[in-house]
C-alpha cells in the first residue's frame, strides 16, 4: 500500500503464529498491535469478511461513543464519518483497518474447539521456531473442514454479542404472532402498520422501539422489567462517554449520587408515562452489568406517546402476551431485545476458564493460570466505551505476548515502521 513500507517477513522465524479468533474490532486491533511488535498474528474469521456482527446490526445504529475515542490502534476514524459513526461507516473503517495494517486474514473458517498442544510436540518445535524459554507447548485449534491449526498463543475475540439469548417464556411456542430476536431486526419496513411489542429496555430495545415508532408501526410498546438509567448522549457538546471515563475509578456511592443529580437536571421524570426513575444508583447498576441507555429519541417518543412503556413479559398464551402486572395484550409482533450470551462453552468450556455466567475469568493482558497463552478481548461492556477499551487491551495484550514469546526490540521496531514500539493513531491515506 502506498506510504506504508513492507513489513519484515516473520514467517521464517515464526512458523507458528499467534491465532486471533474473530475479525471484529477487538480481533483486528490485537492483530495490528501484535504485528507492530514483531509477532506474527493470523486472524481466523468464520464469516466471509471483517466486521460480521456490525454488518448484521440494524440500519439505524450508530456508535454511542465519539469518533475520536473509538479509533483502534494505528488508524484514526476519518473525520468525514461524523462524530457518531454509522453502522456502515464502522464496517468501512474495519475494512480499511485490515488493509492498512496488512493483516493476515483467514475467512470462512470457524474454530470450534481450542486445546493445549501436547507437551512433547511443543518441545519439538520450540528450538526450531524461535520460541522463548517458558513459552510452553502452544495450542491446537480445531476448525471447520477438519483443519487443525498449531499456534504459539491464542487470542479469543469472538465478541460480547455473540449468541442471541431468547428467554424460554411459558407458552412461547403457542404465540401466533411473529416473534424474533433483535439480532434479526434490520429496519421498520416489515412492521409498518402493525402493533409491535419490544421486550427489553436496554440501548438496543430503546432504539429499536424509536425506530419502529418513526418508521410507521401502528403501535409500539416497550416491555420494561427494571427501569433503566437514561443519559443524554452529549450535553453542551460534552459526550457522556467522557464522563464514563472520568468516573470509572471513583467510589461507586459517589458516582451514584452524581448520576442522580445529573439525571434530575438533564432527564425529565417519565414516571407519569410508565417509566419511573430507577431505584438503584447508576454506577451500582453498571457494576452489575447494566449500561445506561443513551437517549437517541426515547425520551421524546415516550412523552409523545409513540412508544408506550408496559410491564415485563411473563408468558405467552396463543395470540396474547401476559405481562407482569397481570394485563394481557395482543401485539401482531414481538421483537425481543433480550441480550446475548458469549457462546464460549463449546470453544473453551473444557479448559475451566469461564465463570458461572460463561464469561472469561481473565481478560486483556491477563491470561488464566490454568491456560497460559490464552487471552481474551471484547468480553466486557464498559461505561467508557467498548471500542476504546478494546484498543487499550490490544496494546496491553501485544506487549504481554511479545514479552512472553521473547520477541526482540529490534524486530518490534522493524515491524512497526516506527522509531519505537508503539502504534500511532495516524490519519488514513486519502
mmCIF file of N, CA, C and O in Angstrom, residues 225-271:
data_model
loop_
_atom_site.group_PDB
_atom_site.id
_atom_site.type_symbol
_atom_site.label_atom_id
_atom_site.label_comp_id
_atom_site.label_asym_id
_atom_site.label_seq_id
_atom_site.Cartn_x
_atom_site.Cartn_y
_atom_site.Cartn_z
ATOM 1 N N UNK A 225 -38.678 -4.492 32.530
ATOM 2 C CA UNK A 225 -38.631 -5.215 33.803
ATOM 3 C C UNK A 225 -38.027 -4.328 34.896
ATOM 4 O O UNK A 225 -38.545 -4.228 35.998
ATOM 5 N N UNK A 226 -36.901 -3.705 34.595
ATOM 6 C CA UNK A 226 -36.242 -2.801 35.540
ATOM 7 C C UNK A 226 -36.020 -1.471 34.843
ATOM 8 O O UNK A 226 -35.407 -1.424 33.770
ATOM 9 N N UNK A 227 -36.525 -0.396 35.435
ATOM 10 C CA UNK A 227 -36.395 0.920 34.809
ATOM 11 C C UNK A 227 -34.922 1.247 34.572
ATOM 12 O O UNK A 227 -34.110 1.144 35.491
ATOM 13 N N UNK A 228 -34.565 1.632 33.359
ATOM 14 C CA UNK A 228 -33.158 1.916 33.057
ATOM 15 C C UNK A 228 -32.758 3.334 33.444
ATOM 16 O O UNK A 228 -33.602 4.229 33.573
ATOM 17 N N UNK A 229 -31.467 3.540 33.627
ATOM 18 C CA UNK A 229 -30.932 4.892 33.721
ATOM 19 C C UNK A 229 -30.819 5.428 32.295
ATOM 20 O O UNK A 229 -30.291 4.756 31.416
ATOM 21 N N UNK A 230 -31.338 6.612 32.077
ATOM 22 C CA UNK A 230 -31.265 7.246 30.758
ATOM 23 C C UNK A 230 -30.341 8.447 30.857
ATOM 24 O O UNK A 230 -30.467 9.269 31.772
ATOM 25 N N UNK A 231 -29.415 8.535 29.925
ATOM 26 C CA UNK A 231 -28.484 9.661 29.906
ATOM 27 C C UNK A 231 -28.495 10.296 28.528
ATOM 28 O O UNK A 231 -28.786 9.646 27.523
ATOM 29 N N UNK A 232 -28.214 11.577 28.489
ATOM 30 C CA UNK A 232 -28.058 12.257 27.207
ATOM 31 C C UNK A 232 -26.754 11.814 26.564
ATOM 32 O O UNK A 232 -25.737 11.674 27.234
ATOM 33 N N UNK A 233 -26.784 11.589 25.255
ATOM 34 C CA UNK A 233 -25.558 11.168 24.576
ATOM 35 C C UNK A 233 -24.472 12.228 24.699
ATOM 36 O O UNK A 233 -23.292 11.914 24.838
ATOM 37 N N UNK A 234 -24.890 13.483 24.667
ATOM 38 C CA UNK A 234 -23.960 14.576 24.937
ATOM 39 C C UNK A 234 -24.746 15.752 25.502
ATOM 40 O O UNK A 234 -25.927 15.915 25.211
ATOM 41 N N UNK A 235 -24.089 16.549 26.322
ATOM 42 C CA UNK A 235 -24.695 17.733 26.926
ATOM 43 C C UNK A 235 -23.773 18.908 26.698
ATOM 44 O O UNK A 235 -22.605 18.883 27.130
ATOM 45 N N UNK A 236 -24.267 19.916 25.976
ATOM 46 C CA UNK A 236 -23.460 21.101 25.652
ATOM 47 C C UNK A 236 -22.138 20.701 24.986
ATOM 48 O O UNK A 236 -21.086 21.294 25.243
ATOM 49 N N UNK A 237 -22.222 19.674 24.155
ATOM 50 C CA UNK A 237 -21.033 19.221 23.432
ATOM 51 C C UNK A 237 -20.162 18.239 24.182
ATOM 52 O O UNK A 237 -19.213 17.687 23.615
ATOM 53 N N UNK A 238 -20.454 18.000 25.458
ATOM 54 C CA UNK A 238 -19.653 17.079 26.276
ATOM 55 C C UNK A 238 -20.274 15.682 26.198
ATOM 56 O O UNK A 238 -21.391 15.472 26.669
ATOM 57 N N UNK A 239 -19.589 14.708 25.598
ATOM 58 C CA UNK A 239 -20.183 13.381 25.434
ATOM 59 C C UNK A 239 -20.247 12.604 26.743
ATOM 60 O O UNK A 239 -19.355 12.721 27.596
ATOM 61 N N UNK A 240 -21.307 11.832 26.895
ATOM 62 C CA UNK A 240 -21.466 11.004 28.093
ATOM 63 C C UNK A 240 -20.288 10.043 28.255
ATOM 64 O O UNK A 240 -19.927 9.683 29.379
ATOM 65 N N UNK A 241 -19.689 9.636 27.138
ATOM 66 C CA UNK A 241 -18.560 8.716 27.218
ATOM 67 C C UNK A 241 -17.407 9.301 28.027
ATOM 68 O O UNK A 241 -16.765 8.591 28.807
ATOM 69 N N UNK A 242 -17.142 10.592 27.857
ATOM 70 C CA UNK A 242 -16.036 11.197 28.603
ATOM 71 C C UNK A 242 -16.313 11.183 30.098
ATOM 72 O O UNK A 242 -15.415 10.983 30.910
ATOM 73 N N UNK A 243 -17.564 11.394 30.459
ATOM 74 C CA UNK A 243 -17.924 11.287 31.873
ATOM 75 C C UNK A 243 -17.689 9.866 32.362
ATOM 76 O O UNK A 243 -17.164 9.649 33.459
ATOM 77 N N UNK A 244 -18.066 8.882 31.543
ATOM 78 C CA UNK A 244 -17.851 7.484 31.906
ATOM 79 C C UNK A 244 -16.389 7.170 32.133
ATOM 80 O O UNK A 244 -16.037 6.399 33.041
ATOM 81 N N UNK A 245 -15.514 7.764 31.324
ATOM 82 C CA UNK A 245 -14.073 7.553 31.501
ATOM 83 C C UNK A 245 -13.592 8.171 32.814
ATOM 84 O O UNK A 245 -12.812 7.564 33.554
ATOM 85 N N UNK A 246 -14.075 9.361 33.109
ATOM 86 C CA UNK A 246 -13.608 10.085 34.290
ATOM 87 C C UNK A 246 -14.038 9.424 35.601
ATOM 88 O O UNK A 246 -13.307 9.475 36.598
ATOM 89 N N UNK A 247 -15.240 8.829 35.628
ATOM 90 C CA UNK A 247 -15.770 8.340 36.905
ATOM 91 C C UNK A 247 -15.452 6.878 37.184
ATOM 92 O O UNK A 247 -15.772 6.378 38.270
ATOM 93 N N UNK A 248 -14.780 6.201 36.267
ATOM 94 C CA UNK A 248 -14.588 4.758 36.428
ATOM 95 C C UNK A 248 -13.881 4.376 37.713
ATOM 96 O O UNK A 248 -14.141 3.329 38.285
ATOM 97 N N UNK A 249 -12.988 5.215 38.168
ATOM 98 C CA UNK A 249 -12.191 4.867 39.352
ATOM 99 C C UNK A 249 -12.658 5.590 40.611
ATOM 100 O O UNK A 249 -11.999 5.514 41.642
ATOM 101 N N UNK A 250 -13.777 6.279 40.529
ATOM 102 C CA UNK A 250 -14.326 6.942 41.709
ATOM 103 C C UNK A 250 -15.170 5.958 42.520
ATOM 104 O O UNK A 250 -15.638 4.942 41.989
ATOM 105 N N UNK A 251 -15.402 6.221 43.793
ATOM 106 C CA UNK A 251 -16.246 5.341 44.612
ATOM 107 C C UNK A 251 -17.649 5.215 44.023
ATOM 108 O O UNK A 251 -18.219 6.194 43.526
ATOM 109 N N UNK A 252 -18.192 4.016 44.083
ATOM 110 C CA UNK A 252 -19.498 3.740 43.483
ATOM 111 C C UNK A 252 -20.573 4.660 44.049
ATOM 112 O O UNK A 252 -21.382 5.235 43.310
ATOM 113 N N UNK A 253 -20.591 4.833 45.388
ATOM 114 C CA UNK A 253 -21.632 5.662 46.007
ATOM 115 C C UNK A 253 -21.561 7.109 45.538
ATOM 116 O O UNK A 253 -22.589 7.763 45.322
ATOM 117 N N UNK A 254 -20.347 7.618 45.368
ATOM 118 C CA UNK A 254 -20.183 8.989 44.910
ATOM 119 C C UNK A 254 -20.731 9.146 43.497
ATOM 120 O O UNK A 254 -21.451 10.112 43.194
ATOM 121 N N UNK A 255 -20.398 8.208 42.622
ATOM 122 C CA UNK A 255 -20.875 8.282 41.239
ATOM 123 C C UNK A 255 -22.389 8.130 41.191
ATOM 124 O O UNK A 255 -23.070 8.795 40.401
ATOM 125 N N UNK A 256 -22.936 7.261 42.042
ATOM 126 C CA UNK A 256 -24.397 7.118 42.109
ATOM 127 C C UNK A 256 -25.052 8.452 42.447
ATOM 128 O O UNK A 256 -26.068 8.847 41.842
ATOM 129 N N UNK A 257 -24.484 9.170 43.434
ATOM 130 C CA UNK A 257 -25.057 10.459 43.833
ATOM 131 C C UNK A 257 -24.942 11.487 42.696
ATOM 132 O O UNK A 257 -25.897 12.213 42.394
ATOM 133 N N UNK A 258 -23.777 11.543 42.086
ATOM 134 C CA UNK A 258 -23.580 12.476 40.974
ATOM 135 C C UNK A 258 -24.518 12.150 39.815
ATOM 136 O O UNK A 258 -25.085 13.053 39.183
ATOM 137 N N UNK A 259 -24.699 10.857 39.558
ATOM 138 C CA UNK A 259 -25.589 10.448 38.485
ATOM 139 C C UNK A 259 -27.028 10.849 38.749
ATOM 140 O O UNK A 259 -27.749 11.287 37.841
ATOM 141 N N UNK A 260 -27.460 10.714 39.997
ATOM 142 C CA UNK A 260 -28.831 11.091 40.362
ATOM 143 C C UNK A 260 -29.050 12.587 40.199
ATOM 144 O O UNK A 260 -30.090 13.025 39.689
ATOM 145 N N UNK A 261 -28.061 13.370 40.614
ATOM 146 C CA UNK A 261 -28.179 14.822 40.470
ATOM 147 C C UNK A 261 -28.214 15.224 38.997
ATOM 148 O O UNK A 261 -29.018 16.075 38.585
ATOM 149 N N UNK A 262 -27.353 14.619 38.197
ATOM 150 C CA UNK A 262 -27.306 14.937 36.762
ATOM 151 C C UNK A 262 -28.614 14.572 36.085
ATOM 152 O O UNK A 262 -29.129 15.320 35.240
ATOM 153 N N UNK A 263 -29.178 13.418 36.451
ATOM 154 C CA UNK A 263 -30.425 12.967 35.833
ATOM 155 C C UNK A 263 -31.571 13.933 36.127
ATOM 156 O O UNK A 263 -32.398 14.229 35.250
ATOM 157 N N UNK A 264 -31.626 14.442 37.355
ATOM 158 C CA UNK A 264 -32.702 15.365 37.713
ATOM 159 C C UNK A 264 -32.630 16.652 36.897
ATOM 160 O O UNK A 264 -33.650 17.267 36.596
ATOM 161 N N UNK A 265 -31.417 17.052 36.540
ATOM 162 C CA UNK A 265 -31.234 18.280 35.781
ATOM 163 C C UNK A 265 -31.452 18.070 34.287
ATOM 164 O O UNK A 265 -32.066 18.908 33.607
ATOM 165 N N UNK A 266 -30.972 16.933 33.753
ATOM 166 C CA UNK A 266 -30.924 16.768 32.295
ATOM 167 C C UNK A 266 -31.988 15.833 31.719
ATOM 168 O O UNK A 266 -32.257 15.883 30.518
ATOM 169 N N UNK A 267 -32.586 14.971 32.550
ATOM 170 C CA UNK A 267 -33.547 13.988 32.043
ATOM 171 C C UNK A 267 -34.887 14.200 32.735
ATOM 172 O O UNK A 267 -34.968 14.146 33.970
ATOM 173 N N UNK A 268 -35.966 14.434 31.982
ATOM 174 C CA UNK A 268 -37.274 14.646 32.606
ATOM 175 C C UNK A 268 -37.781 13.390 33.300
ATOM 176 O O UNK A 268 -37.435 12.270 32.925
ATOM 177 N N UNK A 269 -38.601 13.586 34.320
ATOM 178 C CA UNK A 269 -39.207 12.471 35.046
ATOM 179 C C UNK A 269 -40.321 11.875 34.183
ATOM 180 O O UNK A 269 -41.290 12.566 33.840
ATOM 181 N N UNK A 270 -40.180 10.607 33.830
ATOM 182 C CA UNK A 270 -41.147 9.948 32.952
ATOM 183 C C UNK A 270 -42.077 9.011 33.715
ATOM 184 O O UNK A 270 -42.728 8.151 33.126
ATOM 185 N N UNK A 271 -42.144 9.186 35.024
ATOM 186 C CA UNK A 271 -42.972 8.310 35.852
ATOM 187 C C UNK A 271 -44.425 8.301 35.385
ATOM 188 O O UNK A 271 -45.070 7.243 35.313
#
